[in-house]
């Protein structure tokens, strides 16, 4: 069999049902093989390689399998890079396959920039943002390299890999005789350390004001249900990072997400706690602020993460680092006898008071719009957002149901993510997908409306159109004396007639301009649709943390009397 046939059969054997790519000369043999197996695996053509990369990310985020995206050499391969970075920073398992010029026309060590047409050293470019990247220039290496790379996507801290395969290798016949699996260098999850688990329980027993901090690592470990069981059993106030807002919904225990644009209540509660148990959260600058030592200054900090490198970047000098699969810790916590723990009811009452006193302070029209839509989003729907103000409004104000999941572009913050990611989410979930976009982000990959239209995917797009690049416009208001260059129509940024664009793609279009216009049938039916929400006013994301300040000092600043009262509780 040919190498390309072998790769496709390998994907099928590993349960991959959908792959994404864009045609190109160096991957024609892979495309032909995918066509021969089309009754067992679906190859979806997107209209830009970045769209394919993001769709593969969405597929992997929903079903947990390794996403797959392919592109030809040169510009096709480089167009994948943003999606590769997105997968790397958000720990998404994706196999990227790039075609390469034939080995006999490769420049190798020649001191020329390029020998073959569209020849580009993609492997060197992505080494720093993949778990593994290699060019396969011998047929004999295909099996072991494919096995190794595929295993790396799911092993330890998950993430992307890239295989760069010359066209003459893809079309070559290969020996199917068994070979040794290439396992050298594969790192598994950290070993269960009973002592560390005991230390966590002891810390909870001593604490009077503990907080659980849930991170995206819980989602990538597919440990959401275990986390919910553990929280219900422990009865400890819980906060999250932005990427983990969909893990816990019970208002008794859920106090919002922390960070620069997080809920005031979450940031205050963390500042008042005496123990933070961080589970799968990176604790980056957006989450805990620039002055890391000022995060939860009164609290002991225990961090659970599968990545030793993340744990080496300390927040507190005396924090306890536990390098372990977060699902192991959650499994232990979910079986803890509540009678062994203190009664935290007094602390829960304080947390409820903080939330009650701060409720509604930062409500603006976009937040109200998202909250009004929330009940009408179907059960089991998957929700994606783009990057910018729309992302924060959804994180702050969406009220997700237990069976709904929300996915963002987190660490890389890639505008243009939501629309193509929704495509992958749709294929993986077979459920309705609600795709939130801003007018800026949707234009980054607007061509993927054709993918949605062609396949008639049940994706409902909500376009929050404020006729500006709102996040940057706000920065310009704060720091550049309202010089709105390149961010509003008067400064050179304009938007198209989205009604005409949507209809040109053959997708149903609707428009609303107020909360009262949001009806129960907003997301009805299984046909793709785009609803444009016209927001004429200047938009802001509040609360917002000024760089360098403690998390609970978000702007607009609270009345000092209220601030002092809350901190004294």
XYZ file of C-alpha atoms in Angstrom:
569
model
C 0.000 0.000 0.000
C 1.086 3.594 -0.474
C 2.264 5.706 2.418
C -0.762 7.983 2.041
C -3.102 4.970 2.196
C -1.307 3.746 5.315
C -1.702 7.124 7.038
C -5.432 7.211 6.323
C -5.926 3.632 7.539
C -3.975 4.479 10.683
C -6.256 7.420 11.407
C -9.338 5.261 10.894
C -7.985 2.558 13.217
C -7.493 5.224 15.873
C -11.106 6.359 15.703
C -10.653 9.572 13.729
C -13.868 10.316 11.842
C -13.209 13.789 10.403
C -10.144 15.581 9.043
C -9.721 19.084 7.635
C -7.570 20.518 4.907
C -7.104 22.503 1.752
C -6.028 21.017 -1.613
C -2.490 21.533 -2.823
C 0.004 19.864 -5.130
C 2.123 18.197 -2.470
C -0.866 16.572 -0.719
C -2.751 15.287 -3.763
C -1.836 11.687 -2.924
C -3.160 12.116 0.628
C -6.333 13.643 -0.806
C -6.705 10.674 -3.173
C -6.320 8.228 -0.294
C -8.895 10.070 1.789
C -11.276 9.817 -1.167
C -10.778 6.039 -1.380
C -11.753 5.672 2.285
C -14.566 8.227 2.243
C -17.080 5.713 3.596
C -14.997 5.478 6.799
C -13.498 8.950 7.248
C -14.735 12.390 6.221
C -12.322 14.846 4.628
C -13.717 18.360 4.891
C -12.447 21.041 2.542
C -12.171 24.449 4.200
C -11.446 27.647 2.311
C -8.237 28.595 4.086
C -5.636 26.433 5.801
C -6.094 28.431 9.016
C -9.760 27.446 8.913
C -8.722 23.791 8.672
C -6.375 24.172 11.641
C -9.021 25.797 13.837
C -11.653 23.249 12.791
C -9.291 20.448 13.835
C -8.849 22.212 17.188
C -12.623 22.422 17.685
C -13.038 18.747 16.784
C -10.415 17.703 19.331
C -11.758 19.976 22.067
C -15.216 18.423 21.844
C -14.540 14.704 21.437
C -11.081 14.402 22.976
C -9.679 12.531 19.995
C -6.716 13.857 18.089
C -7.745 16.447 15.515
C -6.170 16.238 12.072
C -5.441 19.020 9.581
C -3.401 18.892 6.379
C -1.978 21.404 3.916
C 0.453 21.546 1.060
C 4.001 22.880 1.252
C 5.078 26.503 1.346
C 2.263 28.965 1.922
C -0.168 26.136 2.662
C 2.000 24.957 5.544
C 2.709 28.441 6.882
C -1.011 29.219 6.875
C -1.415 26.475 9.491
C 0.947 28.132 11.962
C -1.640 30.225 13.833
C -3.754 27.109 14.399
C -0.677 25.170 15.510
C 0.090 27.875 18.072
C -3.514 27.813 19.268
C -3.350 24.050 19.827
C -0.010 24.325 21.601
C -0.952 27.041 24.074
C -4.368 25.536 24.888
C -3.106 21.930 25.090
C -5.244 20.639 22.208
C -4.193 17.317 20.625
C -3.851 17.859 16.865
C -1.833 16.081 14.186
C -0.795 18.460 11.404
C 0.365 16.888 8.143
C 2.118 19.050 5.589
C 3.161 18.010 2.129
C 6.698 18.852 1.082
C 8.577 19.022 -2.209
C 10.066 15.750 -3.465
C 13.220 14.684 -1.661
C 15.196 14.885 -4.922
C 14.366 18.592 -5.320
C 14.858 19.606 -1.698
C 17.672 22.033 -0.953
C 18.856 20.061 2.101
C 22.196 21.654 3.083
C 22.619 23.720 -0.057
C 23.283 27.410 0.742
C 20.275 28.588 -1.259
C 17.008 29.942 0.047
C 14.890 27.538 -1.930
C 15.372 24.820 -4.508
C 11.944 23.341 -5.088
C 8.867 25.436 -5.871
C 6.983 26.219 -2.633
C 9.742 24.580 -0.611
C 9.682 25.907 2.963
C 11.312 24.493 6.094
C 8.109 24.332 8.111
C 9.619 22.004 10.724
C 12.142 24.618 11.886
C 9.374 27.209 12.031
C 7.105 25.223 14.345
C 9.639 23.441 16.578
C 8.934 25.896 19.400
C 5.143 25.535 19.244
C 4.734 21.779 18.838
C 5.407 18.798 21.031
C 7.136 17.147 18.093
C 7.857 18.145 14.503
C 9.838 16.183 11.933
C 10.370 15.830 8.214
C 10.047 12.217 7.080
C 12.364 11.678 4.145
C 12.549 7.876 4.219
C 9.665 5.461 3.658
C 11.121 3.149 6.298
C 10.533 5.806 8.963
C 6.836 6.434 8.288
C 5.384 3.869 10.691
C 7.479 4.727 13.704
C 7.264 8.473 13.197
C 3.488 8.394 12.740
C 3.020 6.225 15.834
C 5.327 8.392 17.903
C 3.804 11.686 16.789
C 0.235 10.494 17.269
C 1.034 9.232 20.771
C 2.621 12.566 21.660
C -0.617 14.465 20.982
C -2.355 12.633 23.827
C 0.509 11.922 26.238
C 1.212 14.041 29.304
C 0.247 17.646 28.586
C -1.588 17.318 25.293
C -0.727 19.359 22.249
C 0.033 19.491 18.526
C 2.605 17.661 16.418
C 3.610 18.122 12.779
C 4.743 15.607 10.187
C 6.244 17.108 7.042
C 6.175 14.499 4.266
C 7.630 14.945 0.768
C 5.314 14.075 -2.104
C 7.451 11.196 -3.393
C 7.307 9.643 0.087
C 3.493 9.983 0.252
C 3.076 8.193 -3.084
C 5.689 5.500 -2.412
C 4.828 1.866 -1.755
C 5.685 0.759 1.761
C 6.548 -2.498 3.460
C 3.719 -3.571 5.767
C 5.886 -5.946 7.807
C 5.703 -5.237 11.563
C 8.282 -2.838 12.920
C 9.241 -1.652 16.381
C 7.117 1.218 17.644
C 9.158 4.345 18.165
C 8.527 5.134 21.840
C 11.787 6.775 22.866
C 11.156 10.099 24.534
C 7.409 9.705 25.121
C 6.614 11.133 28.533
C 3.554 9.919 30.371
C 1.531 11.510 33.104
C 3.206 11.933 36.457
C 2.955 8.970 38.778
C 0.277 8.987 41.447
C 1.991 10.303 44.564
C 0.038 9.204 47.649
C 1.993 11.602 49.849
C 0.974 14.605 47.733
C -2.669 13.562 47.845
C -2.522 13.229 51.610
C -0.938 16.687 51.894
C -3.817 18.205 49.885
C -6.393 16.651 52.199
C -4.482 17.806 55.270
C -4.399 21.365 53.938
C -8.164 21.292 53.378
C -8.695 20.053 56.908
C -6.686 22.964 58.339
C -8.215 25.658 56.153
C -11.066 27.885 57.243
C -11.528 29.727 53.928
C -10.504 27.376 51.119
C -11.191 27.988 47.425
C -10.984 25.563 44.521
C -9.603 27.160 41.351
C -10.586 25.205 38.231
C -8.475 25.471 35.088
C -8.597 24.334 31.485
C -6.477 21.306 32.407
C -9.633 19.719 33.824
C -11.281 19.983 30.409
C -8.278 18.714 28.459
C -8.081 15.767 30.885
C -11.804 15.137 30.290
C -12.326 15.206 34.040
C -15.279 17.620 34.152
C -17.738 15.105 35.596
C -15.258 14.022 38.263
C -14.677 17.688 39.135
C -18.400 18.290 39.564
C -18.694 15.249 41.798
C -15.739 16.399 43.910
C -17.135 19.929 44.337
C -20.542 18.622 45.374
C -18.877 16.402 47.934
C -16.410 18.920 49.359
C -18.844 21.872 49.521
C -16.060 24.398 48.971
C -16.496 27.739 47.160
C -15.191 27.451 43.612
C -13.818 29.875 41.032
C -12.346 29.203 37.595
C -10.192 30.598 34.846
C -11.950 32.018 31.779
C -11.395 28.842 29.752
C -13.051 26.756 32.466
C -16.257 28.761 33.000
C -18.416 25.852 31.815
C -17.206 23.297 34.362
C -19.379 24.236 37.324
C -22.793 25.906 37.185
C -24.289 25.405 40.642
C -24.609 28.949 42.090
C -24.147 27.606 45.591
C -20.505 26.805 44.807
C -19.702 28.752 41.642
C -18.482 32.335 42.178
C -17.274 33.157 38.677
C -13.941 33.357 36.907
C -10.868 35.214 38.089
C -8.508 37.568 36.318
C -8.184 40.880 34.523
C -11.703 40.721 33.048
C -13.096 38.265 35.570
C -15.955 38.574 38.001
C -15.340 40.954 40.891
C -16.802 38.390 43.271
C -14.287 35.716 42.218
C -11.336 38.076 42.566
C -12.468 39.291 46.014
C -13.099 35.778 47.298
C -9.646 34.641 46.206
C -8.112 37.679 47.939
C -9.930 36.745 51.166
C -9.162 33.008 51.139
C -6.620 31.171 53.274
C -6.066 28.247 50.871
C -6.158 28.066 47.069
C -6.184 24.615 45.514
C -5.421 25.287 41.850
C -6.387 22.405 39.567
C -5.044 22.516 36.016
C -4.680 26.309 35.819
C -1.540 28.003 34.451
C -1.828 31.072 36.681
C -0.619 33.422 33.972
C -0.578 37.237 34.062
C -4.165 37.586 32.799
C -5.334 35.280 35.595
C -3.390 36.444 38.634
C -1.834 39.773 37.685
C 1.712 40.975 37.001
C 2.771 41.009 40.665
C 2.360 37.287 41.167
C 3.109 37.391 44.889
C 0.060 39.669 45.417
C -2.299 36.964 44.167
C -4.267 35.549 47.130
C -1.792 37.128 49.589
C -3.433 35.585 52.651
C -3.635 32.084 51.203
C -1.487 29.002 51.104
C -1.254 27.892 47.461
C -1.296 24.317 46.182
C -0.926 23.902 42.431
C -1.758 20.698 40.576
C -0.513 20.570 36.988
C 0.742 17.877 34.642
C 3.426 20.180 33.231
C 6.521 20.556 35.431
C 7.563 23.663 33.516
C 4.377 25.490 34.458
C 4.915 24.601 38.114
C 8.448 25.990 37.957
C 6.948 29.423 37.233
C 5.952 30.110 40.807
C 3.327 32.515 42.081
C 4.200 32.141 45.787
C 7.682 31.245 46.959
C 6.267 28.767 49.470
C 3.583 27.225 47.242
C 3.269 23.459 47.025
C 3.636 22.074 43.508
C 2.043 18.741 42.653
C 3.006 17.407 39.220
C 0.174 15.019 38.519
C -2.719 14.340 36.186
C -5.483 16.505 37.622
C -8.012 13.695 37.190
C -6.089 11.632 39.771
C -6.455 14.394 42.357
C -10.115 14.946 41.518
C -10.802 11.240 41.795
C -9.323 11.267 45.297
C -11.307 14.378 46.275
C -14.541 12.932 44.911
C -14.221 10.031 47.363
C -13.325 12.145 50.374
C -15.586 11.739 53.378
C -17.118 15.210 54.015
C -17.130 14.413 57.721
C -13.330 14.579 57.663
C -13.414 18.230 56.595
C -14.308 21.335 58.621
C -17.690 22.985 58.351
C -17.176 25.754 55.815
C -20.687 27.215 56.081
C -19.525 30.476 57.647
C -17.062 30.967 54.772
C -19.758 30.136 52.215
C -21.962 32.825 53.792
C -19.135 35.366 53.384
C -18.738 34.379 49.712
C -22.467 34.757 49.091
C -22.425 38.193 50.731
C -19.524 39.324 48.555
C -21.306 38.165 45.415
C -24.586 39.769 46.457
C -22.980 43.149 47.241
C -21.168 43.200 43.867
C -23.979 41.844 41.710
C -24.993 43.961 38.731
C -22.342 46.646 39.199
C -20.846 46.107 35.755
C -23.937 45.192 33.733
C -24.029 46.866 30.354
C -26.062 46.242 27.217
C -23.819 43.483 25.751
C -23.830 41.600 29.055
C -27.607 41.868 29.206
C -27.910 40.609 25.625
C -25.824 37.507 26.373
C -27.740 36.807 29.579
C -31.060 37.162 27.762
C -29.959 34.645 25.102
C -28.690 32.057 27.576
C -31.988 30.285 28.376
C -32.724 29.837 24.675
C -29.489 28.017 23.854
C -30.452 24.336 23.476
C -29.338 21.677 25.925
C -26.167 19.872 24.791
C -25.242 22.744 22.466
C -21.566 23.593 22.048
C -20.634 27.272 22.272
C -17.623 28.941 20.659
C -16.447 32.523 20.901
C -13.985 34.642 19.042
C -11.370 36.886 20.673
C -12.077 40.395 21.895
C -14.988 41.960 23.709
C -17.452 39.282 22.530
C -15.333 36.631 24.232
C -15.341 38.431 27.576
C -19.064 39.232 27.449
C -19.821 35.537 26.897
C -17.473 34.454 29.690
C -18.925 37.025 32.091
C -22.635 36.730 31.343
C -23.489 33.440 29.650
C -25.392 31.125 31.970
C -24.418 27.722 30.593
C -26.473 24.634 31.302
C -24.980 21.448 32.695
C -24.697 19.698 29.335
C -23.322 22.673 27.393
C -19.657 23.284 26.686
C -17.868 26.538 25.886
C -14.600 26.823 23.955
C -12.304 29.805 23.480
C -8.945 30.569 21.911
C -7.189 31.149 25.198
C -3.428 31.467 25.356
C -2.916 32.442 21.717
C -5.958 34.726 21.585
C -6.496 34.181 17.866
C -9.131 36.344 16.223
C -10.966 34.342 13.578
C -11.139 31.243 15.782
C -14.842 30.924 16.495
C -16.290 30.300 13.042
C -13.974 27.483 11.846
C -13.764 25.994 15.356
C -17.556 25.758 15.325
C -17.279 23.569 12.211
C -15.053 21.054 13.984
C -17.242 21.203 17.087
C -20.296 20.442 14.958
C -18.756 17.352 13.380
C -17.480 16.042 16.718
C -20.618 16.668 18.761
C -23.378 16.156 16.179
C -25.180 18.820 18.204
C -26.175 22.403 17.504
C -23.310 24.887 17.817
C -23.748 28.509 18.880
C -20.916 30.561 17.420
C -20.361 34.020 18.953
C -18.282 36.460 16.889
C -17.398 40.111 16.772
C -17.468 42.108 13.548
C -13.658 42.080 13.504
C -13.069 38.414 14.254
C -15.632 37.011 11.838
C -13.892 38.736 8.937
C -10.659 36.916 9.714
C -12.149 33.634 8.459
C -15.449 34.718 6.935
C -14.790 32.407 3.972
C -15.713 29.450 6.197
C -19.351 30.476 5.871
C -19.095 28.544 2.615
C -18.038 25.388 4.480
C -21.036 25.774 6.782
C -23.381 26.483 3.864
C -22.054 23.610 1.751
C -22.553 21.057 4.520
C -25.690 22.717 5.943
C -24.245 22.442 9.437
C -26.550 23.311 12.387
C -24.422 26.284 13.396
C -26.133 29.418 14.698
C -23.836 32.427 14.416
C -24.368 35.393 16.734
C -22.534 38.400 15.345
C -22.133 41.105 17.987
C -21.544 44.083 15.720
C -20.337 47.252 17.445
C -18.836 48.601 14.205
C -15.407 48.790 15.778
C -12.482 46.839 17.133
C -13.885 47.459 20.569
C -11.119 46.134 22.795
C -8.450 48.236 21.103
C -10.762 51.264 20.834
C -11.105 51.127 24.616
C -7.307 51.070 25.010
C -7.090 54.123 22.748
C -9.627 55.912 24.898
C -7.621 55.144 28.033
C -4.065 55.653 26.831
C -4.066 57.621 23.543
C -6.413 60.559 24.180
C -9.249 59.031 22.135
C -7.254 58.834 18.925
C -9.271 55.971 17.426
C -7.043 55.311 14.458
C -7.774 52.025 12.648
C -10.498 50.926 15.077
C -13.680 52.850 14.139
C -15.145 54.044 10.811
C -13.788 57.571 11.273
C -10.343 56.093 11.908
C -10.285 53.855 8.855
C -11.963 50.639 10.091
C -15.259 49.732 8.408
C -17.494 46.678 8.212
C -19.454 45.276 5.267
C -23.179 44.786 4.870
C -23.338 41.485 6.751
C -26.875 40.891 5.523
C -25.724 40.891 1.908
C -22.636 38.805 2.703
C -24.605 36.178 4.622
C -27.274 35.901 1.955
C -24.574 35.543 -0.726
C -23.413 32.411 1.077
C -26.973 31.071 1.145
C -27.307 31.296 4.917
C -30.376 32.621 6.716
C -29.893 36.122 8.115
C -31.650 37.879 11.017
C -31.051 41.176 12.798
C -31.871 42.334 16.315
C -30.992 45.576 18.059
C -32.280 45.228 21.614
C -32.844 42.753 24.422
C -36.577 42.877 23.814
C -36.012 41.608 20.258
C -34.501 38.342 21.531
C -37.159 35.637 21.265
C -37.362 31.998 22.305
C -36.999 30.802 18.717
C -33.641 32.574 18.251
C -31.809 29.273 17.843
C -34.680 27.189 16.452
C -34.229 24.802 13.551
C -31.188 22.942 12.259
C -30.341 25.131 9.286
C -27.304 27.416 9.554
C -28.176 31.004 10.386
C -26.480 34.274 11.252
C -28.094 36.732 13.655
C -26.528 40.172 13.622
C -26.881 42.008 16.931
C -26.457 45.710 16.185
C -24.848 47.574 19.087
C -24.768 51.267 18.268
C -23.275 52.501 21.528
C -19.597 52.552 22.476
C -18.806 49.244 24.099
C -16.566 48.440 27.028
C -15.445 45.401 28.939
C -15.815 46.015 32.645
C -14.636 45.222 35.185
C -11.101 45.649 33.841
C -7.842 45.370 35.735
C -5.204 48.040 35.271
C -1.791 46.487 34.727
C 0.129 45.949 37.949
C -2.777 46.210 40.389
C -4.142 43.385 42.591
C -7.015 41.449 41.007
C -9.696 42.826 43.319
C -8.809 46.425 42.334
C -10.613 46.296 38.993
C -11.934 49.406 37.261
C -14.157 51.249 37.580
C -12.828 51.313 41.131
C -15.293 50.469 43.858
C -16.413 53.014 46.390
C -13.727 52.782 49.089
C -16.266 52.221 51.831
C -17.741 49.215 50.024
C -14.277 47.906 49.199
C -13.169 48.090 52.837
C -16.373 46.465 54.045
C -15.913 43.524 51.686
C -12.266 43.058 52.576
C -13.166 43.125 56.284
C -15.725 40.323 56.022
